[in-house]
Amino acid sequence: MQITEISFKSADGSFAKEGVDVDLRSLSDEEFNRIENEFNETGVLVFRSQSLTPQNLIELSKRFGEVEKHLRQEFSLEGFNEIHVLSNIKQGERTIGSAYAGDAWHADLCFKKAPSRMSILYSLEIPHDEIGKPLGDTLFASAADAYDRLSDSQKNRIADLRGIMQYNRRQEIKRQERAKDHPRPPLTEEQKAKTPDITQPVVRLHPLSKRKCIYVNETYTFGIEGMPEEDAKTLLDELQNEVIVPDRIYRHKWKVGDVIMWDNCLTQHKAIGDYKLPQRRKLLRTSISGTPVE
Ligand SMILES: [Fe+2]
């Protein structure tokens, strides 16, 4: 058997892993399999110093599965409706991407019956402070490790509960918060109809590894089915705090050319919005389809 040269090291001493000397444009099948296996175990992989065209990013993404088109097509990269732009950059009055997206803990597309398997993010412009320190870090936490750390009584309590996921409600809250600096239109009735409120299990089985993961988050989960609102809020806060234990978080300090891929069941993430124009940020994101939640 041929020995693959791709290796990984812990990213900053955390659960996340960083690929060493990998060029994501030219992976053999064997190298890709090595990466995918590591990804399915770890949930967050980092690759530095990449040089991808939009087409390269799509081709890489397609090796993991079907690439989804984002609900908000107004933030697609021109000519590439599978690529979602995250940016605070303005062209005239228009912001070219989704600005300050994901600034609270969440898993991407958890409000869909078949949430995305994973997301891939590639950085083109990263803001810095006056002494050159990068801004706009992204934080990652393992929702699988968090479940494992729960006590037996906590596990029993949440075993059969379902969280209420409300994308449209969160979008309207964000729209009002950002109306002054980055105005955006409300979701249309047609857009809203694509993302009705749904429930998801509080404890989700990872579709491949079958690991149990905490699958509620402070962004999209507004309640627990059948539970009084105040009790649900207390429980949701408790579970969120189990996920985001500070010394277990991976904090990614971005450089131009970084690629991060993350599993949306095994992990949660959050973007830090500690920059503003003229500090510019621009990243490209793809989402890969997943299977319906079991
Ligand atoms: Fe996100």
PDB file of C-alpha atoms and ligand atoms in Angstrom:
ATOM      1  CA  MET A   1       0.000   0.000   0.000  1.00  0.00           C
ATOM      2  CA  GLN A   2       1.319   3.416  -0.943  1.00  0.00           C
ATOM      3  CA  ILE A   3       1.915   5.712   2.009  1.00  0.00           C
ATOM      4  CA  THR A   4       0.275   9.109   1.655  1.00  0.00           C
ATOM      5  CA  GLU A   5       2.346  12.141   2.502  1.00  0.00           C
ATOM      6  CA  ILE A   6      -0.473  14.258   3.901  1.00  0.00           C
ATOM      7  CA  SER A   7      -0.186  14.746   7.630  1.00  0.00           C
ATOM      8  CA  PHE A   8      -2.042  16.760  10.237  1.00  0.00           C
ATOM      9  CA  LYS A   9      -1.115  18.469  13.471  1.00  0.00           C
ATOM     10  CA  SER A  10      -3.280  19.920  16.202  1.00  0.00           C
ATOM     11  CA  ALA A  11      -4.321  23.473  15.399  1.00  0.00           C
ATOM     12  CA  ASP A  12      -3.100  25.597  18.286  1.00  0.00           C
ATOM     13  CA  GLY A  13      -3.304  22.698  20.748  1.00  0.00           C
ATOM     14  CA  SER A  14      -7.060  22.306  20.235  1.00  0.00           C
ATOM     15  CA  PHE A  15      -9.328  19.548  18.887  1.00  0.00           C
ATOM     16  CA  ALA A  16      -9.067  21.108  15.391  1.00  0.00           C
ATOM     17  CA  LYS A  17      -6.398  19.845  12.964  1.00  0.00           C
ATOM     18  CA  GLU A  18      -4.177  21.625  10.465  1.00  0.00           C
ATOM     19  CA  GLY A  19      -3.020  19.943   7.246  1.00  0.00           C
ATOM     20  CA  VAL A  20       0.726  20.250   6.674  1.00  0.00           C
ATOM     21  CA  ASP A  21       1.960  21.319   3.212  1.00  0.00           C
ATOM     22  CA  VAL A  22      -1.266  20.555   1.362  1.00  0.00           C
ATOM     23  CA  ASP A  23      -2.264  22.059  -1.996  1.00  0.00           C
ATOM     24  CA  LEU A  24      -6.047  21.638  -2.198  1.00  0.00           C
ATOM     25  CA  ARG A  25      -6.026  22.198  -5.988  1.00  0.00           C
ATOM     26  CA  SER A  26      -4.263  18.966  -6.832  1.00  0.00           C
ATOM     27  CA  LEU A  27      -5.310  16.181  -4.486  1.00  0.00           C
ATOM     28  CA  SER A  28      -5.076  12.580  -5.653  1.00  0.00           C
ATOM     29  CA  ASP A  29      -7.990  10.332  -4.689  1.00  0.00           C
ATOM     30  CA  GLU A  30      -5.807   8.814  -1.997  1.00  0.00           C
ATOM     31  CA  GLU A  31      -4.918  12.226  -0.571  1.00  0.00           C
ATOM     32  CA  PHE A  32      -8.531  13.309  -0.673  1.00  0.00           C
ATOM     33  CA  ASN A  33      -9.603  10.165   1.205  1.00  0.00           C
ATOM     34  CA  ARG A  34      -6.988  10.869   3.867  1.00  0.00           C
ATOM     35  CA  ILE A  35      -8.413  14.373   4.306  1.00  0.00           C
ATOM     36  CA  GLU A  36     -12.023  13.183   4.360  1.00  0.00           C
ATOM     37  CA  ASN A  37     -11.288  10.509   6.964  1.00  0.00           C
ATOM     38  CA  GLU A  38      -9.538  13.046   9.182  1.00  0.00           C
ATOM     39  CA  PHE A  39     -12.419  15.449   8.684  1.00  0.00           C
ATOM     40  CA  ASN A  40     -15.051  12.911   9.726  1.00  0.00           C
ATOM     41  CA  GLU A  41     -13.196  12.276  12.973  1.00  0.00           C
ATOM     42  CA  THR A  42     -12.136  15.801  13.853  1.00  0.00           C
ATOM     43  CA  GLY A  43     -14.844  18.117  12.547  1.00  0.00           C
ATOM     44  CA  VAL A  44     -12.563  21.101  11.816  1.00  0.00           C
ATOM     45  CA  LEU A  45      -9.641  21.119   9.370  1.00  0.00           C
ATOM     46  CA  VAL A  46      -7.423  24.102   8.570  1.00  0.00           C
ATOM     47  CA  PHE A  47      -5.250  24.543   5.474  1.00  0.00           C
ATOM     48  CA  ARG A  48      -2.948  27.558   5.199  1.00  0.00           C
ATOM     49  CA  SER A  49      -1.485  29.316   2.143  1.00  0.00           C
ATOM     50  CA  GLN A  50      -3.958  28.118  -0.477  1.00  0.00           C
ATOM     51  CA  SER A  51      -4.418  29.801  -3.839  1.00  0.00           C
ATOM     52  CA  LEU A  52      -7.860  28.900  -5.144  1.00  0.00           C
ATOM     53  CA  THR A  53      -9.928  30.268  -7.997  1.00  0.00           C
ATOM     54  CA  PRO A  54     -13.700  30.209  -7.439  1.00  0.00           C
ATOM     55  CA  GLN A  55     -13.775  27.192  -9.759  1.00  0.00           C
ATOM     56  CA  ASN A  56     -11.101  25.424  -7.658  1.00  0.00           C
ATOM     57  CA  LEU A  57     -13.236  26.015  -4.559  1.00  0.00           C
ATOM     58  CA  ILE A  58     -16.307  24.537  -6.223  1.00  0.00           C
ATOM     59  CA  GLU A  59     -14.364  21.527  -7.528  1.00  0.00           C
ATOM     60  CA  LEU A  60     -12.913  20.848  -4.063  1.00  0.00           C
ATOM     61  CA  SER A  61     -16.361  21.195  -2.495  1.00  0.00           C
ATOM     62  CA  LYS A  62     -17.931  18.772  -4.993  1.00  0.00           C
ATOM     63  CA  ARG A  63     -15.538  16.025  -3.931  1.00  0.00           C
ATOM     64  CA  PHE A  64     -17.341  16.044  -0.551  1.00  0.00           C
ATOM     65  CA  GLY A  65     -20.866  16.018  -2.005  1.00  0.00           C
ATOM     66  CA  GLU A  66     -23.501  18.131  -3.642  1.00  0.00           C
ATOM     67  CA  VAL A  67     -22.860  21.878  -3.334  1.00  0.00           C
ATOM     68  CA  GLU A  68     -25.910  23.839  -2.191  1.00  0.00           C
ATOM     69  CA  LYS A  69     -27.101  27.150  -3.565  1.00  0.00           C
ATOM     70  CA  HIS A  70     -27.570  29.648  -0.737  1.00  0.00           C
ATOM     71  CA  LEU A  71     -31.033  30.975   0.069  1.00  0.00           C
ATOM     72  CA  ARG A  72     -29.838  34.580  -0.244  1.00  0.00           C
ATOM     73  CA  GLN A  73     -28.684  34.684  -3.857  1.00  0.00           C
ATOM     74  CA  GLU A  74     -28.069  38.437  -3.642  1.00  0.00           C
ATOM     75  CA  PHE A  75     -24.852  37.553  -1.789  1.00  0.00           C
ATOM     76  CA  SER A  76     -23.563  35.042  -4.338  1.00  0.00           C
ATOM     77  CA  LEU A  77     -20.244  35.623  -6.061  1.00  0.00           C
ATOM     78  CA  GLU A  78     -21.003  36.961  -9.520  1.00  0.00           C
ATOM     79  CA  GLY A  79     -21.193  34.061 -11.943  1.00  0.00           C
ATOM     80  CA  PHE A  80     -21.059  31.411  -9.180  1.00  0.00           C
ATOM     81  CA  ASN A  81     -24.384  30.831  -7.485  1.00  0.00           C
ATOM     82  CA  GLU A  82     -22.922  28.056  -5.292  1.00  0.00           C
ATOM     83  CA  ILE A  83     -20.475  30.500  -3.663  1.00  0.00           C
ATOM     84  CA  HIS A  84     -21.753  32.686  -0.833  1.00  0.00           C
ATOM     85  CA  VAL A  85     -19.768  35.861  -0.121  1.00  0.00           C
ATOM     86  CA  LEU A  86     -19.158  36.906   3.474  1.00  0.00           C
ATOM     87  CA  SER A  87     -18.067  40.535   3.433  1.00  0.00           C
ATOM     88  CA  ASN A  88     -18.548  44.003   4.862  1.00  0.00           C
ATOM     89  CA  ILE A  89     -17.233  45.667   1.678  1.00  0.00           C
ATOM     90  CA  LYS A  90     -19.522  48.157  -0.020  1.00  0.00           C
ATOM     91  CA  GLN A  91     -19.967  49.036  -3.662  1.00  0.00           C
ATOM     92  CA  GLY A  92     -21.946  52.233  -3.468  1.00  0.00           C
ATOM     93  CA  GLU A  93     -24.823  51.610  -1.072  1.00  0.00           C
ATOM     94  CA  ARG A  94     -24.736  47.867  -1.631  1.00  0.00           C
ATOM     95  CA  THR A  95     -22.817  45.487   0.668  1.00  0.00           C
ATOM     96  CA  ILE A  96     -21.280  42.815  -1.590  1.00  0.00           C
ATOM     97  CA  GLY A  97     -21.773  39.963   0.850  1.00  0.00           C
ATOM     98  CA  SER A  98     -23.458  38.916   4.032  1.00  0.00           C
ATOM     99  CA  ALA A  99     -21.908  41.307   6.588  1.00  0.00           C
ATOM    100  CA  TYR A 100     -21.038  40.190  10.118  1.00  0.00           C
ATOM    101  CA  ALA A 101     -22.609  36.792   9.445  1.00  0.00           C
ATOM    102  CA  GLY A 102     -22.591  34.173  12.163  1.00  0.00           C
ATOM    103  CA  ASP A 103     -21.650  36.399  15.095  1.00  0.00           C
ATOM    104  CA  ALA A 104     -23.245  34.067  17.662  1.00  0.00           C
ATOM    105  CA  TRP A 105     -22.712  30.313  18.141  1.00  0.00           C
ATOM    106  CA  HIS A 106     -24.446  28.169  15.533  1.00  0.00           C
ATOM    107  CA  ALA A 107     -24.237  25.249  13.105  1.00  0.00           C
ATOM    108  CA  ASP A 108     -24.878  26.229   9.496  1.00  0.00           C
ATOM    109  CA  LEU A 109     -28.324  25.390   8.101  1.00  0.00           C
ATOM    110  CA  CYS A 110     -29.405  23.510  11.250  1.00  0.00           C
ATOM    111  CA  PHE A 111     -32.886  24.921  10.567  1.00  0.00           C
ATOM    112  CA  LYS A 112     -33.311  22.648   7.549  1.00  0.00           C
ATOM    113  CA  LYS A 113     -34.618  19.078   7.721  1.00  0.00           C
ATOM    114  CA  ALA A 114     -31.518  18.003   5.841  1.00  0.00           C
ATOM    115  CA  PRO A 115     -28.891  20.418   7.210  1.00  0.00           C
ATOM    116  CA  SER A 116     -25.671  20.935   5.345  1.00  0.00           C
ATOM    117  CA  ARG A 117     -23.034  18.311   6.013  1.00  0.00           C
ATOM    118  CA  MET A 118     -20.212  20.831   6.058  1.00  0.00           C
ATOM    119  CA  SER A 119     -19.043  24.273   5.094  1.00  0.00           C
ATOM    120  CA  ILE A 120     -15.820  25.391   3.451  1.00  0.00           C
ATOM    121  CA  LEU A 121     -14.535  28.931   3.905  1.00  0.00           C
ATOM    122  CA  TYR A 122     -11.693  30.538   1.925  1.00  0.00           C
ATOM    123  CA  SER A 123     -10.246  33.922   2.833  1.00  0.00           C
ATOM    124  CA  LEU A 124      -9.495  36.652   0.278  1.00  0.00           C
ATOM    125  CA  GLU A 125      -9.261  39.772   2.475  1.00  0.00           C
ATOM    126  CA  ILE A 126      -8.726  39.858   6.241  1.00  0.00           C
ATOM    127  CA  PRO A 127      -8.975  43.010   8.359  1.00  0.00           C
ATOM    128  CA  HIS A 128      -6.128  44.024  10.669  1.00  0.00           C
ATOM    129  CA  ASP A 129      -5.704  46.465  13.511  1.00  0.00           C
ATOM    130  CA  GLU A 130      -3.120  49.278  13.409  1.00  0.00           C
ATOM    131  CA  ILE A 131      -0.268  46.978  14.547  1.00  0.00           C
ATOM    132  CA  GLY A 132      -1.085  44.248  12.038  1.00  0.00           C
ATOM    133  CA  LYS A 133      -3.022  41.857  14.287  1.00  0.00           C
ATOM    134  CA  PRO A 134      -5.714  40.053  12.288  1.00  0.00           C
ATOM    135  CA  LEU A 135      -9.312  40.795  13.234  1.00  0.00           C
ATOM    136  CA  GLY A 136     -12.501  38.866  12.590  1.00  0.00           C
ATOM    137  CA  ASP A 137     -11.341  35.563  14.141  1.00  0.00           C
ATOM    138  CA  THR A 138     -13.629  32.534  13.870  1.00  0.00           C
ATOM    139  CA  LEU A 139     -14.190  30.316  16.908  1.00  0.00           C
ATOM    140  CA  PHE A 140     -14.979  26.599  16.769  1.00  0.00           C
ATOM    141  CA  ALA A 141     -16.211  24.241  19.476  1.00  0.00           C
ATOM    142  CA  SER A 142     -16.830  20.491  19.449  1.00  0.00           C
ATOM    143  CA  ALA A 143     -20.507  19.705  20.095  1.00  0.00           C
ATOM    144  CA  ALA A 144     -19.607  16.000  20.208  1.00  0.00           C
ATOM    145  CA  ASP A 145     -16.976  16.405  22.923  1.00  0.00           C
ATOM    146  CA  ALA A 146     -19.471  18.630  24.772  1.00  0.00           C
ATOM    147  CA  TYR A 147     -22.088  15.863  24.763  1.00  0.00           C
ATOM    148  CA  ASP A 148     -19.517  13.357  26.042  1.00  0.00           C
ATOM    149  CA  ARG A 149     -18.725  15.668  28.976  1.00  0.00           C
ATOM    150  CA  LEU A 150     -22.370  15.831  30.155  1.00  0.00           C
ATOM    151  CA  SER A 151     -23.351  13.981  33.315  1.00  0.00           C
ATOM    152  CA  ASP A 152     -25.611  10.948  33.006  1.00  0.00           C
ATOM    153  CA  SER A 153     -28.510  12.913  34.474  1.00  0.00           C
ATOM    154  CA  GLN A 154     -28.040  15.677  31.910  1.00  0.00           C
ATOM    155  CA  LYS A 155     -27.896  13.108  29.111  1.00  0.00           C
ATOM    156  CA  ASN A 156     -31.072  11.419  30.340  1.00  0.00           C
ATOM    157  CA  ARG A 157     -32.884  14.712  30.670  1.00  0.00           C
ATOM    158  CA  ILE A 158     -32.269  15.791  27.068  1.00  0.00           C
ATOM    159  CA  ALA A 159     -32.357  12.383  25.366  1.00  0.00           C
ATOM    160  CA  ASP A 160     -35.787  12.750  23.764  1.00  0.00           C
ATOM    161  CA  LEU A 161     -36.153  16.530  23.583  1.00  0.00           C
ATOM    162  CA  ARG A 162     -36.503  18.543  20.386  1.00  0.00           C
ATOM    163  CA  GLY A 163     -35.301  22.089  19.834  1.00  0.00           C
ATOM    164  CA  ILE A 164     -37.356  24.642  17.906  1.00  0.00           C
ATOM    165  CA  MET A 165     -35.273  26.119  15.050  1.00  0.00           C
ATOM    166  CA  GLN A 166     -36.416  29.468  13.643  1.00  0.00           C
ATOM    167  CA  TYR A 167     -34.343  30.859  10.772  1.00  0.00           C
ATOM    168  CA  ASN A 168     -36.840  33.534   9.692  1.00  0.00           C
ATOM    169  CA  ARG A 169     -37.122  34.899  13.229  1.00  0.00           C
ATOM    170  CA  ARG A 170     -33.332  35.192  13.528  1.00  0.00           C
ATOM    171  CA  GLN A 171     -33.014  36.847  10.117  1.00  0.00           C
ATOM    172  CA  GLU A 172     -35.496  39.542  11.090  1.00  0.00           C
ATOM    173  CA  ILE A 173     -33.666  40.212  14.386  1.00  0.00           C
ATOM    174  CA  LYS A 174     -30.345  40.526  12.499  1.00  0.00           C
ATOM    175  CA  ARG A 175     -31.894  42.773   9.874  1.00  0.00           C
ATOM    176  CA  GLN A 176     -33.114  45.189  12.508  1.00  0.00           C
ATOM    177  CA  GLU A 177     -29.754  45.156  14.340  1.00  0.00           C
ATOM    178  CA  ARG A 178     -27.848  45.990  11.140  1.00  0.00           C
ATOM    179  CA  ALA A 179     -30.352  48.314   9.515  1.00  0.00           C
ATOM    180  CA  LYS A 180     -28.148  51.373   9.992  1.00  0.00           C
ATOM    181  CA  ASP A 181     -24.764  50.150   8.681  1.00  0.00           C
ATOM    182  CA  HIS A 182     -25.684  47.280   6.383  1.00  0.00           C
ATOM    183  CA  PRO A 183     -29.337  47.598   5.428  1.00  0.00           C
ATOM    184  CA  ARG A 184     -30.894  44.606   3.760  1.00  0.00           C
ATOM    185  CA  PRO A 185     -34.444  43.911   2.665  1.00  0.00           C
ATOM    186  CA  PRO A 186     -36.656  41.657   4.770  1.00  0.00           C
ATOM    187  CA  LEU A 187     -37.030  38.083   3.566  1.00  0.00           C
ATOM    188  CA  THR A 188     -39.715  37.775   0.925  1.00  0.00           C
ATOM    189  CA  GLU A 189     -42.694  35.517   1.545  1.00  0.00           C
ATOM    190  CA  GLU A 190     -41.214  33.162  -1.044  1.00  0.00           C
ATOM    191  CA  GLN A 191     -37.880  33.034   0.837  1.00  0.00           C
ATOM    192  CA  LYS A 192     -39.635  32.568   4.178  1.00  0.00           C
ATOM    193  CA  ALA A 193     -41.655  29.667   2.817  1.00  0.00           C
ATOM    194  CA  LYS A 194     -38.418  27.781   2.111  1.00  0.00           C
ATOM    195  CA  THR A 195     -37.360  27.940   5.763  1.00  0.00           C
ATOM    196  CA  PRO A 196     -40.375  27.261   7.986  1.00  0.00           C
ATOM    197  CA  ASP A 197     -39.862  26.740  11.721  1.00  0.00           C
ATOM    198  CA  ILE A 198     -38.902  23.124  12.400  1.00  0.00           C
ATOM    199  CA  THR A 199     -37.797  21.001  15.345  1.00  0.00           C
ATOM    200  CA  GLN A 200     -34.552  19.062  15.556  1.00  0.00           C
ATOM    201  CA  PRO A 201     -33.378  16.570  18.186  1.00  0.00           C
ATOM    202  CA  VAL A 202     -31.443  18.238  20.989  1.00  0.00           C
ATOM    203  CA  VAL A 203     -29.048  15.296  20.730  1.00  0.00           C
ATOM    204  CA  ARG A 204     -28.197  14.538  17.129  1.00  0.00           C
ATOM    205  CA  LEU A 205     -26.421  11.406  15.907  1.00  0.00           C
ATOM    206  CA  HIS A 206     -23.624  12.153  13.498  1.00  0.00           C
ATOM    207  CA  PRO A 207     -24.712  10.579  10.201  1.00  0.00           C
ATOM    208  CA  LEU A 208     -21.376   8.815   9.604  1.00  0.00           C
ATOM    209  CA  SER A 209     -19.713   8.212  12.964  1.00  0.00           C
ATOM    210  CA  LYS A 210     -22.985   7.984  14.949  1.00  0.00           C
ATOM    211  CA  ARG A 211     -21.384  10.097  17.678  1.00  0.00           C
ATOM    212  CA  LYS A 212     -23.904  12.026  19.737  1.00  0.00           C
ATOM    213  CA  CYS A 213     -23.692  15.813  19.460  1.00  0.00           C
ATOM    214  CA  ILE A 214     -25.480  18.693  21.191  1.00  0.00           C
ATOM    215  CA  TYR A 215     -27.550  20.130  18.365  1.00  0.00           C
ATOM    216  CA  VAL A 216     -29.120  23.288  19.818  1.00  0.00           C
ATOM    217  CA  ASN A 217     -27.497  26.686  19.565  1.00  0.00           C
ATOM    218  CA  GLU A 218     -27.998  30.283  20.645  1.00  0.00           C
ATOM    219  CA  THR A 219     -28.586  31.568  17.102  1.00  0.00           C
ATOM    220  CA  TYR A 220     -31.405  29.437  15.771  1.00  0.00           C
ATOM    221  CA  THR A 221     -32.890  27.511  18.708  1.00  0.00           C
ATOM    222  CA  PHE A 222     -35.620  29.602  20.335  1.00  0.00           C
ATOM    223  CA  GLY A 223     -37.335  26.936  22.439  1.00  0.00           C
ATOM    224  CA  ILE A 224     -37.842  23.283  23.341  1.00  0.00           C
ATOM    225  CA  GLU A 225     -40.917  21.527  22.058  1.00  0.00           C
ATOM    226  CA  GLY A 226     -43.524  21.141  24.813  1.00  0.00           C
ATOM    227  CA  MET A 227     -41.472  23.020  27.439  1.00  0.00           C
ATOM    228  CA  PRO A 228     -42.418  26.361  29.031  1.00  0.00           C
ATOM    229  CA  GLU A 229     -40.398  29.215  27.504  1.00  0.00           C
ATOM    230  CA  GLU A 230     -38.456  30.143  30.654  1.00  0.00           C
ATOM    231  CA  ASP A 231     -37.504  26.523  31.413  1.00  0.00           C
ATOM    232  CA  ALA A 232     -36.426  26.051  27.810  1.00  0.00           C
ATOM    233  CA  LYS A 233     -34.294  29.170  27.904  1.00  0.00           C
ATOM    234  CA  THR A 234     -32.537  27.979  31.064  1.00  0.00           C
ATOM    235  CA  LEU A 235     -31.840  24.570  29.540  1.00  0.00           C
ATOM    236  CA  LEU A 236     -30.664  26.023  26.224  1.00  0.00           C
ATOM    237  CA  ASP A 237     -28.280  28.389  28.032  1.00  0.00           C
ATOM    238  CA  GLU A 238     -26.953  25.472  30.090  1.00  0.00           C
ATOM    239  CA  LEU A 239     -26.314  23.360  26.982  1.00  0.00           C
ATOM    240  CA  GLN A 240     -24.714  26.239  25.086  1.00  0.00           C
ATOM    241  CA  ASN A 241     -22.340  26.745  28.006  1.00  0.00           C
ATOM    242  CA  GLU A 242     -21.393  23.060  27.859  1.00  0.00           C
ATOM    243  CA  VAL A 243     -20.383  23.505  24.211  1.00  0.00           C
ATOM    244  CA  ILE A 244     -18.361  26.694  24.533  1.00  0.00           C
ATOM    245  CA  VAL A 245     -15.924  25.858  27.325  1.00  0.00           C
ATOM    246  CA  PRO A 246     -13.270  28.570  26.769  1.00  0.00           C
ATOM    247  CA  ASP A 247     -10.116  26.451  26.979  1.00  0.00           C
ATOM    248  CA  ARG A 248     -11.530  23.861  24.562  1.00  0.00           C
ATOM    249  CA  ILE A 249     -12.361  26.295  21.791  1.00  0.00           C
ATOM    250  CA  TYR A 250     -10.263  26.603  18.633  1.00  0.00           C
ATOM    251  CA  ARG A 251      -9.811  30.280  17.756  1.00  0.00           C
ATOM    252  CA  HIS A 252      -8.743  30.734  14.151  1.00  0.00           C
ATOM    253  CA  LYS A 253      -6.709  33.838  13.401  1.00  0.00           C
ATOM    254  CA  TRP A 254      -7.143  34.333   9.689  1.00  0.00           C
ATOM    255  CA  LYS A 255      -4.531  34.949   7.036  1.00  0.00           C
ATOM    256  CA  VAL A 256      -5.274  35.499   3.364  1.00  0.00           C
ATOM    257  CA  GLY A 257      -5.304  32.115   1.625  1.00  0.00           C
ATOM    258  CA  ASP A 258      -6.611  30.102   4.582  1.00  0.00           C
ATOM    259  CA  VAL A 259      -9.199  27.402   3.997  1.00  0.00           C
ATOM    260  CA  ILE A 260     -11.227  26.011   6.878  1.00  0.00           C
ATOM    261  CA  MET A 261     -13.726  23.206   6.543  1.00  0.00           C
ATOM    262  CA  TRP A 262     -16.050  22.218   9.350  1.00  0.00           C
ATOM    263  CA  ASP A 263     -18.671  19.582  10.064  1.00  0.00           C
ATOM    264  CA  ASN A 264     -22.028  21.109  10.972  1.00  0.00           C
ATOM    265  CA  CYS A 265     -23.061  18.288  13.293  1.00  0.00           C
ATOM    266  CA  LEU A 266     -19.810  17.684  15.183  1.00  0.00           C
ATOM    267  CA  THR A 267     -19.096  21.375  15.710  1.00  0.00           C
ATOM    268  CA  GLN A 268     -20.487  24.854  16.263  1.00  0.00           C
ATOM    269  CA  HIS A 269     -18.810  28.104  15.301  1.00  0.00           C
ATOM    270  CA  LYS A 270     -18.981  31.845  15.767  1.00  0.00           C
ATOM    271  CA  ALA A 271     -17.430  34.837  13.977  1.00  0.00           C
ATOM    272  CA  ILE A 272     -15.974  37.772  15.909  1.00  0.00           C
ATOM    273  CA  GLY A 273     -17.153  41.124  14.527  1.00  0.00           C
ATOM    274  CA  ASP A 274     -14.350  43.304  15.967  1.00  0.00           C
ATOM    275  CA  TYR A 275     -13.665  45.302  12.767  1.00  0.00           C
ATOM    276  CA  LYS A 276     -15.436  47.793  10.593  1.00  0.00           C
ATOM    277  CA  LEU A 277     -14.835  49.723   7.403  1.00  0.00           C
ATOM    278  CA  PRO A 278     -12.331  50.794   6.189  1.00  0.00           C
ATOM    279  CA  GLN A 279     -11.089  47.442   7.588  1.00  0.00           C
ATOM    280  CA  ARG A 280     -12.247  45.074   4.854  1.00  0.00           C
ATOM    281  CA  ARG A 281     -13.149  41.411   5.143  1.00  0.00           C
ATOM    282  CA  LYS A 282     -14.028  39.079   2.295  1.00  0.00           C
ATOM    283  CA  LEU A 283     -14.354  35.307   2.383  1.00  0.00           C
ATOM    284  CA  LEU A 284     -15.981  32.782   0.058  1.00  0.00           C
ATOM    285  CA  ARG A 285     -18.119  29.989   1.437  1.00  0.00           C
ATOM    286  CA  THR A 286     -19.582  26.819   0.035  1.00  0.00           C
ATOM    287  CA  SER A 287     -22.024  24.465   1.758  1.00  0.00           C
ATOM    288  CA  ILE A 288     -22.202  20.769   1.023  1.00  0.00           C
ATOM    289  CA  SER A 289     -25.534  18.969   1.303  1.00  0.00           C
ATOM    290  CA  GLY A 290     -26.188  16.597   4.149  1.00  0.00           C
ATOM    291  CA  THR A 291     -28.677  13.863   4.895  1.00  0.00           C
ATOM    292  CA  PRO A 292     -31.977  14.350   6.793  1.00  0.00           C
ATOM    293  CA  VAL A 293     -31.555  14.364  10.557  1.00  0.00           C
ATOM    294  CA  GLU A 294     -32.244  10.918  12.046  1.00  0.00           C
TER     295      GLU A 294
HETATM  296 FE    FE B   1     -21.836  29.886   9.984  1.00  0.00          FE
END
